Amino acid sequence: MNHARSYPAFLRDAVGVATDGGWPFYTWMTLLTALALVGVNAWAQQVVGGMGLTAMSDHVSWGLYIANFTFTVGLAAGAVMMVIPAYIYKDKAMHDVVIVGELLAVAAILMALLFVNVDLGRPDRAWHLMPGLGRFHWPVSMLTWDVVVLGGYLLINLHICGYLLYTRFLGRRPEKRWYLPFVMLSIAWAVSIHTVTAFLFSGLGGRPFWNTAILAPRFIVSAFVSGPAFIVLALQVIRRVAKVPIPDAPLHTLLGILRVTVLLNLFFVGSEVFTEFYSGGSHTASASYLFLGLHGHNALVPWIWTALAFHSVAAVILLSARAKEQLWLADIACALTFVGVWIEKGMGLIIPGFVPSTLHELVEYMPNELEWRVVVGIWAAGLIVFTLGIKIAVEIFAGRMRHQLPEVEPDEPQHAGGA
Amino acid sequence: MEDTSRRTTLKALGATLGAAAFARAMAPLAAWPEDLSIDELLQRHYKELSRDDMVRVLRRLEQETLDQYGAVVTIDDVRPIPEVQFGYALNLSVCVGCRKCAEACHVENNHDRATNQSYIRVLEIKNGSVDLAMGTVDYDHAVPKKGRSYMPVQCHQCDNAPCVSVCPIEATWKEPDGIVVVDYNWCIGCRYCEAACPYHARRFNWHKPEIPAEEINPDQAYLSNRVRPQGVMEKCTFCLHRTRKGRLPACLEACPTGARVFGNMLDPNSEIRWVLENKRTFVLKEDLGTRPRFFYFFDK
């Protein structure tokens, strides 16, 4: 096999598949592209006009961008909840669809990297962060660890996805030695990305709200909520829209995981709340601000109670016997927990770290329109990557995108399959 | 075949439209290069600049200040003096909360006029407590007010500085004389240091600072009070452009009550040394282990 010829063919066919589909596909992609461009435009304005165009300040110096960064790192780590059943427990049904999790990891990491980059005051100097090129403050700065683990996780998953899809494209069986070690590495690595991201915050002694040893476990558990929840919803969409015959079994496995992690997440939040409020003192100020409001400042109170309500309703649904038979109920639970974690490990985690400030000034923060536009743009970009990845995978696994097949198969038009 | 070519045409049309839309979305960036030169883009870290490099950079920065602000300034690379360890102490018994120090800092360090920026925040706290939660910075009445005491807070130039540890690119570091500095031309503006500082000592340039030409302090240093670029961190440098030349910090000179004491802690005859040896001093948030070089003390 001549890879110098077949790999370009693989890429060419992938581009072909990625730009070819039915009207629903074109509509979806046009919508996402338009939203992504809105984000690009908002970011371009911010670069020229300064970060002052956002609602952030010297008091609340990280906002919606870092909130979404934290959440998307969790989403990427959560994808491993497909990988573990598929490869460690040899779950055959999960193994057939595990590529969805691996592609989610790639898309989510790309989003996380974009979220950090739009938060930089000087994106023109981002190269200072490149090991070897700039001055990499490793191992002292946790942010350099994050660069290493996020970059590494992206490369590992790109390799796994790329290798599996390429060999299938060639019509061959993937060789274990070329992907299994990387899959095992990716499991440990998934835990590391969200642990390091938690350490970014928990390592700061001057911010009592974050300076807690339970932060990393909390991050990991909520990643194992948001990841499986997203994948359940994605699988439901894929089997309906792309008409891929995915059985219920992997969904039930993921829901079984969710049933535990949703409760664990609530338990961890509860432990944190107990410690904060029972001991009291000025240490509790941020938690008070978040949950109850402080001296008339209560912008985040509706957010966090929404998150807790969503988590609780989802937990009840997932524990009910009916959700095991009627998957639409489980879908609702997944959507609720996904939004719940997005709030709780996003705005609900980042903003209270800054309120009150280290000199106990109460300055609040609510993202403004420009920040929302950038954030929506990045989510759209992430969904573009995920959609295209899934579409290419579906075509390859269905045998419709394969190397050295006749140009046209009469009874199988190339643009079948929709999204 | 005809269907395929129609499809190809539509795809080409879509790609063209997409590219046009992308260019349109990116259009605001066209205004960027006005403030961005290739030399600046490729400039190395402060510690990697040779003496010649530094001279070129300083002349370029002076030219940029002239071009962008219309002010003729001198920017030096003022290095630390050997055998000097700076320390600062503040007498809480005599501070009246007039904020002359904050104002002097504003003028001396070429801060943005619109935001009235300063490296010093003065807290007004009810007597009977030094709890910051009991304080306020936006008091607006004649001082000193009965039953209140005042606590100015600025960078504590910590010996174990969290802001320095967290910086991913060594854009901020501790100088041999104890001053924590920022290379404004290396900082990427991630603001991790601002999150890490327990004293709210760091400031970010959310916008390009605006200062009328005639108000710009022309006596500047690379690591201290030169006009900062947009999108980078800045902080108190103990006025190193003054103090490394034997002068006192602007905030100290402005203080009408003599609450401020600054000097070389290694000099046994210095006033700072006398305060540290004879007064009951304390540092803010000592439990965090940051080991500040900024001390508070009381007369009685």
XYZ file of C-alpha atoms in Angstrom:
719
model
C 0.000 0.000 0.000
C 1.349 3.353 -1.033
C 0.405 5.809 1.689
C 1.833 8.718 -0.284
C -1.024 8.163 -2.707
C -3.753 6.770 -0.523
C -3.489 9.328 2.291
C -4.025 12.339 0.014
C -6.933 10.366 -1.466
C -8.290 9.900 2.049
C -8.035 13.626 2.739
C -9.539 14.490 -0.637
C -12.486 12.152 -0.123
C -12.917 13.466 3.411
C -13.183 17.009 2.090
C -15.639 15.734 -0.508
C -17.833 14.078 2.127
C -17.532 17.109 4.383
C -18.891 19.405 1.714
C -21.569 17.152 0.327
C -24.966 16.348 1.734
C -28.675 16.942 1.649
C -30.473 20.188 2.355
C -30.704 19.593 6.113
C -26.916 19.231 6.179
C -26.336 22.390 4.161
C -28.797 24.339 6.288
C -27.162 23.166 9.514
C -23.670 23.918 8.273
C -24.637 27.319 6.884
C -26.212 28.220 10.211
C -23.111 27.117 12.128
C -20.782 28.918 9.722
C -22.788 32.114 10.025
C -22.673 31.924 13.828
C -18.943 31.163 13.785
C -18.377 34.220 11.605
C -20.363 36.380 14.003
C -17.937 35.166 16.680
C -14.897 35.862 14.495
C -16.148 39.377 13.899
C -16.756 40.037 17.592
C -13.280 38.727 18.422
C -11.689 40.912 15.739
C -13.357 43.959 17.282
C -12.104 42.925 20.695
C -8.518 42.518 19.493
C -8.453 46.029 18.086
C -10.607 47.810 20.659
C -9.185 46.009 23.686
C -10.523 43.567 26.242
C -12.323 46.557 27.732
C -15.059 45.880 25.170
C -16.001 42.909 27.360
C -17.697 43.250 30.748
C -14.586 42.048 32.591
C -12.678 44.333 34.956
C -9.691 44.349 37.289
C -12.076 42.973 39.910
C -13.542 40.150 37.842
C -10.689 39.574 35.444
C -11.904 36.262 34.013
C -15.439 35.827 32.743
C -17.534 33.935 30.254
C -14.526 32.854 28.151
C -12.682 31.095 30.974
C -16.008 29.706 32.228
C -16.547 28.054 28.856
C -12.911 26.997 28.688
C -13.303 25.146 31.974
C -16.512 23.506 30.839
C -15.198 22.397 27.437
C -12.082 20.863 28.990
C -14.494 18.820 31.096
C -16.486 17.873 28.021
C -13.315 16.625 26.356
C -12.342 14.620 29.428
C -15.883 13.236 29.727
C -15.590 11.596 26.322
C -13.406 8.991 27.993
C -16.575 7.521 29.504
C -17.102 5.832 26.124
C -13.490 4.795 25.808
C -13.324 2.991 29.158
C -16.346 0.696 28.571
C -15.240 0.074 24.985
C -11.610 -0.803 25.599
C -11.278 -1.735 29.282
C -14.561 -3.603 29.715
C -14.607 -4.802 26.077
C -18.158 -3.614 25.583
C -18.766 -4.581 21.939
C -21.724 -2.281 21.372
C -19.834 0.659 22.820
C -16.759 -0.238 20.793
C -18.776 0.191 17.596
C -19.592 3.811 18.398
C -16.565 4.840 20.465
C -15.339 7.023 17.601
C -18.101 9.473 18.579
C -16.411 10.018 21.936
C -12.989 10.383 20.379
C -14.265 12.942 17.893
C -16.001 14.801 20.717
C -12.678 14.954 22.551
C -11.054 16.555 19.510
C -13.859 19.084 18.988
C -14.076 19.986 22.684
C -10.317 20.483 23.042
C -10.273 22.727 20.007
C -13.035 24.769 21.600
C -11.148 24.924 24.904
C -8.038 26.195 23.101
C -10.098 28.806 21.272
C -11.678 29.941 24.535
C -8.250 30.556 26.090
C -6.986 32.311 23.018
C -9.884 34.754 22.801
C -9.212 35.567 26.456
C -5.665 36.740 25.693
C -5.080 40.475 25.725
C -2.263 39.983 23.203
C -3.105 37.126 20.826
C -0.261 38.369 18.585
C 2.129 37.102 21.266
C 0.549 33.678 21.708
C 3.802 32.198 20.358
C 5.449 33.122 23.668
C 3.570 30.095 25.021
C 5.139 27.660 22.570
C 7.723 25.458 24.262
C 11.097 26.183 22.663
C 9.970 29.359 20.914
C 8.941 31.466 23.880
C 9.876 31.191 27.544
C 7.943 28.253 28.910
C 7.617 28.632 32.691
C 7.409 24.884 33.237
C 7.023 23.208 35.714
C 6.213 26.112 38.040
C 3.225 27.614 36.237
C 0.158 25.368 36.134
C -0.840 27.089 32.920
C 2.178 25.557 31.180
C 1.018 22.150 32.395
C -2.339 22.901 30.847
C -0.671 23.738 27.534
C 1.127 20.377 27.668
C -1.865 18.238 28.667
C -4.389 19.941 26.381
C -2.022 19.867 23.424
C -1.117 16.274 24.168
C -4.739 15.194 24.503
C -5.557 16.828 21.183
C -2.676 15.050 19.423
C -3.475 11.668 20.974
C -7.114 11.851 19.961
C -6.323 13.199 16.512
C -4.032 10.225 16.023
C -6.610 7.719 17.259
C -9.437 9.161 15.145
C -7.213 9.648 12.127
C -5.721 6.168 12.293
C -9.025 4.356 12.812
C -10.769 6.256 10.031
C -7.870 5.956 7.608
C -7.473 2.189 8.015
C -11.236 1.709 7.646
C -11.058 3.889 4.555
C -8.427 1.512 3.196
C -10.733 -1.376 4.026
C -8.293 -2.830 6.529
C -8.591 -3.867 10.139
C -6.835 -1.389 12.431
C -3.683 -2.866 13.967
C -3.879 -2.840 17.739
C -0.299 -1.769 18.266
C -0.958 1.428 16.341
C -3.885 2.578 18.380
C -4.430 0.568 21.570
C -1.456 2.047 23.491
C -2.695 5.515 22.552
C -6.219 4.682 23.680
C -4.902 3.552 27.070
C -2.779 6.695 27.260
C -5.796 8.815 26.399
C -7.710 7.430 29.385
C -5.086 8.564 31.876
C -4.565 11.743 29.901
C -8.296 12.575 30.023
C -8.153 12.600 33.806
C -5.030 14.763 33.676
C -6.533 17.514 31.531
C -9.335 18.266 33.942
C -7.176 17.737 37.010
C -4.614 20.242 35.769
C -7.399 22.664 34.853
C -8.762 22.351 38.397
C -5.249 22.927 39.780
C -5.101 26.218 37.834
C -7.743 27.462 40.234
C -7.264 25.426 43.400
C -3.571 26.363 43.547
C -4.354 30.016 44.231
C -4.126 30.676 47.969
C -5.539 34.159 47.604
C -8.874 32.883 46.268
C -10.520 30.883 49.054
C -13.486 29.868 46.900
C -11.187 27.895 44.589
C -8.510 26.985 47.116
C -10.053 23.639 48.019
C -8.681 20.137 47.608
C -12.039 18.830 46.416
C -11.948 21.008 43.305
C -10.135 18.473 41.094
C -12.453 15.588 42.109
C -15.425 17.895 41.527
C -14.106 18.751 38.064
C -13.616 15.105 37.147
C -17.042 14.031 38.331
C -18.850 16.804 36.518
C -16.855 15.985 33.392
C -18.276 12.487 33.680
C -21.707 14.082 33.761
C -21.420 16.528 30.861
C -19.463 14.140 28.590
C -21.875 11.170 28.684
C -24.892 13.524 28.613
C -23.653 15.148 25.417
C -22.805 11.802 23.832
C -26.252 10.329 24.585
C -27.861 13.300 22.874
C -25.387 13.124 19.988
C -26.048 9.398 19.459
C -29.798 10.043 19.446
C -29.373 12.714 16.787
C -26.955 10.620 14.718
C -29.212 7.576 14.576
C -32.217 9.648 13.640
C -30.703 12.140 11.203
C -27.944 10.045 9.645
C -30.036 6.856 9.805
C -27.203 4.922 11.399
C -28.479 1.785 13.139
C -27.071 2.414 16.624
C -28.557 0.024 19.202
C -29.823 1.178 22.602
C -27.088 -0.715 24.479
C -24.355 1.994 24.456
C -26.964 4.567 25.457
C -27.961 2.440 28.435
C -24.312 2.056 29.439
C -23.823 5.815 29.331
C -27.046 6.418 31.254
C -25.885 3.915 33.854
C -22.724 5.972 34.302
C -24.740 9.196 34.468
C -27.023 7.759 37.128
C -23.994 7.550 39.426
C -22.046 10.648 38.395
C -25.028 13.019 38.636
C -25.524 11.944 42.255
C -21.812 12.106 43.004
C -21.672 15.599 41.557
C -24.535 16.724 43.792
C -22.811 15.094 46.759
C -19.562 16.961 46.070
C -21.382 20.270 45.691
C -23.137 19.519 48.976
C -19.843 18.780 50.739
C -18.439 22.064 49.525
C -21.530 23.983 50.592
C -21.464 22.405 54.055
C -17.819 23.244 54.679
C -18.235 26.805 53.412
C -21.327 27.671 55.400
C -20.876 25.683 58.606
C -17.434 27.120 59.356
C -18.376 30.633 58.231
C -16.073 33.636 58.378
C -14.924 35.779 55.499
C -13.914 32.579 53.702
C -17.636 32.025 53.065
C -18.184 35.374 51.323
C -17.901 34.021 47.772
C -20.178 31.057 48.441
C -22.687 33.402 50.077
C -22.526 35.644 47.048
C -23.136 32.679 44.743
C -25.940 30.934 46.586
C -27.638 33.674 48.594
C -26.372 37.017 47.372
C -24.166 39.348 49.414
C -25.079 42.851 50.574
C -27.682 43.235 47.858
C -25.484 41.798 45.106
C -27.041 38.622 43.768
C -26.485 38.362 40.006
C -25.438 34.707 40.154
C -28.137 33.459 42.524
C -30.650 32.566 39.773
C -27.859 30.860 37.792
C -26.687 28.501 40.496
C -30.178 27.562 41.676
C -31.140 26.842 38.069
C -28.110 24.566 37.834
C -28.972 22.762 41.058
C -32.625 22.408 40.052
C -31.596 20.960 36.675
C -29.183 18.532 38.345
C -31.812 17.423 40.846
C -34.585 16.921 38.299
C -32.162 14.997 36.079
C -31.118 12.811 38.997
C -34.744 11.960 39.766
C -35.511 11.199 36.124
C -32.446 8.998 35.737
C -33.300 7.054 38.887
C -36.872 6.420 37.808
C -37.648 3.085 36.193
C -39.471 4.749 33.321
C -36.365 6.465 32.000
C -34.853 3.058 31.306
C -37.681 2.213 28.931
C -38.528 5.592 27.523
C -35.357 7.127 26.248
C -36.931 10.507 25.542
C -37.114 10.965 29.296
C -33.409 10.212 29.573
C -32.783 12.707 26.764
C -34.422 15.409 28.853
C -32.299 14.433 31.849
C -29.155 14.628 29.695
C -30.042 18.070 28.382
C -30.770 19.290 31.919
C -27.520 18.021 33.405
C -25.526 19.322 30.468
C -26.839 22.837 31.029
C -26.524 22.337 34.786
C -22.813 21.533 34.577
C -22.262 24.331 32.067
C -23.541 26.790 34.672
C -22.031 25.147 37.742
C -18.552 24.541 36.301
C -18.704 27.716 34.246
C -20.066 30.991 35.535
C -20.911 29.396 38.894
C -17.277 28.449 39.470
C -15.242 31.225 37.858
C -17.113 34.371 38.811
C -17.532 33.816 42.592
C -13.759 33.343 42.804
C -13.532 37.068 42.091
C -16.534 38.272 44.125
C -15.770 39.721 46.549
C -12.326 40.767 45.324
C -9.175 40.031 47.314
C -9.627 43.391 49.054
C -13.294 42.459 49.652
C -14.785 44.871 47.182
C -18.087 43.738 45.715
C -17.946 44.301 41.974
C -20.241 42.080 39.951
C -19.915 40.740 36.433
C -22.392 39.757 33.753
C -21.113 38.953 30.266
C -22.043 41.512 27.643
C -23.274 40.991 24.103
C -19.814 40.919 22.548
C -18.722 38.101 24.846
C -21.853 36.110 24.044
C -21.176 36.532 20.329
C -17.616 35.232 20.699
C -18.809 32.302 22.822
C -21.609 31.344 20.435
C -19.094 31.570 17.592
C -16.716 29.137 19.270
C -19.510 26.694 20.096
C -20.583 26.860 16.446
C -16.993 26.196 15.355
C -16.802 23.226 17.727
C -20.065 21.828 16.378
C -18.782 22.262 12.817
C -15.733 20.144 13.648
C -17.852 17.563 15.466
C -20.493 17.382 12.695
C -17.913 16.969 9.960
C -15.985 14.390 11.963
C -19.149 12.375 12.554
C -20.220 12.702 8.932
C -16.903 11.431 7.618
C -16.903 8.608 10.183
C -20.459 7.588 9.250
C -19.582 7.472 5.548
C -16.439 5.454 6.182
C -18.062 2.996 8.591
C -20.969 2.520 6.185
C -18.444 1.707 3.463
C -19.544 4.595 1.294
C -16.199 6.342 1.542
C -13.592 3.756 0.663
C -10.349 3.711 -1.227
C -10.189 2.409 -4.818
C -13.864 1.778 -5.203
C -15.457 2.318 -8.595
C -16.111 5.986 -9.240
C -19.898 5.778 -8.993
C -22.065 3.109 -7.479
C -25.402 3.304 -9.277
C -27.608 2.142 -6.404
C -25.793 4.126 -3.740
C -25.645 7.832 -4.473
C -22.689 9.548 -2.851
C -24.683 12.201 -1.104
C -26.984 9.855 0.751
C -27.222 10.121 4.472
C -28.037 13.749 5.084
C -26.163 15.128 8.071
C -23.098 14.415 -14.973
C -25.047 17.649 -15.299
C -26.187 17.273 -11.687
C -22.555 16.890 -10.603
C -21.415 20.026 -12.386
C -24.337 21.976 -10.945
C -23.326 20.720 -7.521
C -19.710 21.722 -8.136
C -20.805 25.171 -9.233
C -22.951 25.554 -6.128
C -20.070 24.382 -3.930
C -17.723 26.888 -5.552
C -20.325 29.588 -5.046
C -20.732 28.577 -1.410
C -16.973 28.563 -0.849
C -16.639 32.005 -2.446
C -19.452 33.418 -0.346
C -17.948 31.829 2.748
C -14.513 33.285 2.047
C -16.029 36.723 1.422
C -18.012 36.530 4.645
C -14.873 35.483 6.529
C -12.924 38.428 5.124
C -15.782 40.727 6.100
C -15.894 39.287 9.629
C -12.138 39.786 10.046
C -12.243 43.335 8.626
C -11.913 45.095 12.002
C -8.406 43.633 12.287
C -7.316 45.955 9.468
C -7.005 48.734 12.066
C -4.631 46.655 14.169
C -1.242 47.172 12.462
C -1.374 50.896 13.297
C -0.103 50.030 16.752
C 1.833 46.923 15.819
C 5.268 46.833 14.226
C 7.152 43.764 13.028
C 9.982 44.649 15.420
C 7.572 44.588 18.313
C 5.976 41.352 17.132
C 9.337 39.573 17.079
C 10.881 41.229 20.134
C 12.518 38.773 22.553
C 12.126 38.614 26.329
C 13.754 41.381 28.403
C 16.395 39.008 29.754
C 17.329 37.851 26.248
C 17.974 41.331 24.870
C 21.594 42.329 24.432
C 22.719 45.832 25.367
C 22.475 46.856 21.689
C 19.059 45.238 21.279
C 17.878 47.123 24.327
C 19.054 50.468 23.014
C 17.201 49.859 19.740
C 14.050 48.833 21.611
C 14.192 51.910 23.849
C 14.605 54.258 20.888
C 11.715 52.525 19.106
C 9.479 52.862 22.163
C 10.371 56.547 22.505
C 9.484 57.048 18.850
C 6.192 55.203 19.329
C 5.306 57.427 22.289
C 6.038 60.455 20.130
C 3.976 59.102 17.223
C 1.033 57.888 19.240
C 0.913 60.400 22.084
C 2.838 63.384 20.751
C 5.117 63.407 23.771
C 8.928 63.534 23.804
C 10.062 61.098 26.475
C 13.245 59.370 27.627
C 12.995 55.663 28.349
C 15.893 54.069 30.215
C 16.625 50.512 31.189
C 17.308 51.252 34.854
C 19.041 48.269 36.433
C 19.024 47.284 40.113
C 21.793 48.560 42.381
C 23.950 45.792 43.911
C 23.657 45.238 47.676
C 20.231 46.866 47.801
C 17.054 45.190 49.040
C 14.108 47.536 48.959
C 11.437 47.532 51.656
C 8.451 49.732 52.344
C 6.566 50.391 55.587
C 3.376 52.329 56.249
C 2.353 53.872 59.565
C -1.357 53.209 59.995
C -1.484 55.490 63.040
C -0.853 58.606 60.988
C -2.423 57.757 57.608
C -5.479 60.003 57.188
C -6.837 58.436 53.998
C -6.344 61.533 51.818
C -5.296 59.419 48.830
C -2.558 61.837 47.826
C -0.371 58.754 47.354
C -2.840 57.234 44.875
C -2.993 60.519 42.995
C 0.799 60.870 42.863
C 1.049 57.318 41.545
C -1.509 58.152 38.864
C 0.568 61.080 37.620
C 4.046 59.603 38.095
C 3.301 56.302 36.395
C 1.471 57.600 33.322
C -1.804 55.937 34.137
C -4.870 56.085 31.930
C -6.681 59.357 32.659
C -10.228 58.196 31.885
C -10.222 55.408 34.493
C -8.218 57.461 37.029
C -6.028 54.376 37.402
C -3.511 54.013 40.239
C -1.500 51.183 41.777
C -2.728 52.197 45.231
C -6.141 51.543 46.703
C -6.946 53.116 50.072
C -9.361 51.233 52.292
C -11.446 52.994 54.915
C -12.151 50.617 57.786
C -14.296 51.044 60.874
C -12.182 51.295 64.001
C -11.926 48.129 65.992
C -11.018 45.914 63.072
C -8.446 45.368 60.379
C -10.858 43.042 58.571
C -10.800 44.008 54.910
C -14.416 42.885 54.636
C -15.272 45.821 56.891
C -13.566 48.275 54.549
C -14.571 50.362 51.578
C -12.502 52.055 48.882
C -15.094 54.386 47.401
C -15.597 56.673 50.399
C -16.405 60.230 49.396
C -16.242 62.605 52.330
C -13.775 64.745 54.277
C -10.966 62.751 55.877
C -10.017 61.612 58.400
C -13.501 60.628 59.465
C -14.079 60.000 63.148
C -14.190 56.326 64.027
C -12.481 55.286 60.812
C -8.939 54.281 60.005
C -7.236 54.006 56.650
C -5.154 51.374 54.965
C -3.494 52.007 51.608
C -2.778 48.787 49.682
C -0.386 48.441 46.774
C 1.924 45.742 45.453
C 3.668 44.036 48.358
C 6.601 42.880 46.180
C 6.267 39.447 47.804
C 9.370 37.311 48.155
C 7.164 34.296 47.467
C 5.019 35.984 44.839
C 2.094 33.921 43.517
C 1.824 36.209 40.481
C 5.372 35.313 39.427
C 4.849 31.576 39.921
C 1.693 31.390 37.824
C 2.920 33.370 34.817
C 3.217 30.803 32.015
C 5.857 32.719 30.065
C 8.045 34.445 32.687
C 6.701 37.821 31.629
C 6.813 38.846 35.295
C 9.662 38.132 37.684
C 11.411 39.280 40.822
C 14.430 41.523 40.356
C 17.573 41.164 42.529
C 16.532 44.196 44.610
C 13.178 42.585 45.398
C 10.947 44.457 42.965
C 8.465 42.402 40.956
C 8.377 43.682 37.384
C 6.516 42.996 34.139
C 7.948 43.021 30.618
C 5.059 44.843 28.941
C 6.352 43.724 25.575
C 6.372 40.039 26.497
C 3.116 39.707 28.481
C 0.340 37.914 26.568
C -2.427 39.292 28.766
C -3.822 36.014 30.149
C -4.397 37.705 33.522
C -3.517 34.583 35.525
C -1.288 36.786 37.721
C -4.221 39.079 38.420
C -6.236 36.082 39.620
C -3.309 34.846 41.720
C -2.498 38.106 43.537
C -4.095 38.180 47.017
C -3.730 41.977 47.278
C -5.485 43.262 44.163
C -2.149 44.791 43.208
C -2.196 44.113 39.499
C -3.902 46.131 36.793
C -4.759 45.182 33.245
C -4.764 47.538 30.280
C -8.314 46.853 29.145
C -7.932 49.671 26.619
C -5.017 51.628 25.207
C -4.207 54.189 27.923
C -5.140 57.759 27.075
C -3.018 60.601 28.436
C -2.707 64.142 27.049
C 0.835 64.789 25.720
C 1.501 67.599 28.180
C 0.594 65.383 31.138
C 2.916 62.529 30.245
C 5.777 62.108 32.693
C 8.779 62.019 30.314
C 11.150 60.412 32.834
C 10.478 56.762 32.093
C 11.927 53.269 32.420
C 11.343 50.129 30.379
C 10.225 48.063 33.374
C 8.194 50.752 35.120
C 6.292 53.865 34.128
C 6.544 54.006 30.338
C 3.120 54.205 28.734
C 1.855 50.641 28.652
C 0.506 48.940 25.550
C -3.091 47.753 25.378
C -3.790 44.208 26.552
C -0.944 43.704 29.058
C -0.590 43.612 32.832
C 1.038 46.319 34.900
C 1.757 46.886 38.568
C 3.558 49.011 41.162
C 7.344 48.890 40.725
C 8.264 50.911 43.833
C 8.923 53.633 41.202
C 12.139 51.854 40.191
C 12.936 54.594 37.667
C 13.301 56.874 40.729
C 14.339 54.587 43.551
C 17.142 52.888 41.637
C 18.566 56.368 41.098
C 18.489 57.217 44.784
C 15.160 59.047 44.833
C 12.043 58.121 46.806
C 8.801 56.660 45.441
C 6.279 59.248 44.240
C 3.655 58.019 46.712
C 6.021 58.624 49.608
C 6.928 62.145 48.511
C 3.244 62.987 48.157
C 2.244 61.756 51.619
C 1.375 64.812 53.788
C 1.535 62.936 57.106
C 4.830 61.113 56.725
C 3.143 57.751 57.043
C 5.419 56.162 54.478
C 8.942 54.828 55.020
C 11.019 53.441 52.167
C 14.595 52.335 51.812
C 17.312 49.739 51.568
C 16.722 47.077 54.196
C 20.395 46.061 54.046
C 21.508 49.517 55.166
C 21.692 49.420 59.006
C 21.300 53.205 59.178
C 18.201 53.392 57.011
C 14.851 54.521 58.332
C 13.143 51.395 57.031
C 15.576 49.279 59.008
C 14.821 51.309 62.148
C 11.074 50.794 61.702
C 11.477 47.067 61.141
C 13.681 46.740 64.220
C 11.743 48.986 66.603
C 8.088 48.921 65.608
C 5.500 46.180 65.826
C 4.963 45.561 62.147
C 2.632 43.199 60.362
C 2.036 42.147 56.785
C -1.288 41.633 55.077
C -2.583 38.055 54.847
C 0.575 36.658 56.395
C -1.075 33.220 56.549
C -0.830 32.920 52.765
C 2.942 32.672 52.970
C 3.578 35.322 50.325
C 6.278 37.053 52.436
C 5.560 40.681 51.491
C 8.139 43.478 51.523
C 5.440 45.958 52.368
C 4.905 46.312 56.123
C 2.250 48.041 58.173
C 2.899 49.405 61.655
C 1.283 51.436 64.418
C 2.821 54.203 66.496
C 1.225 53.126 69.729
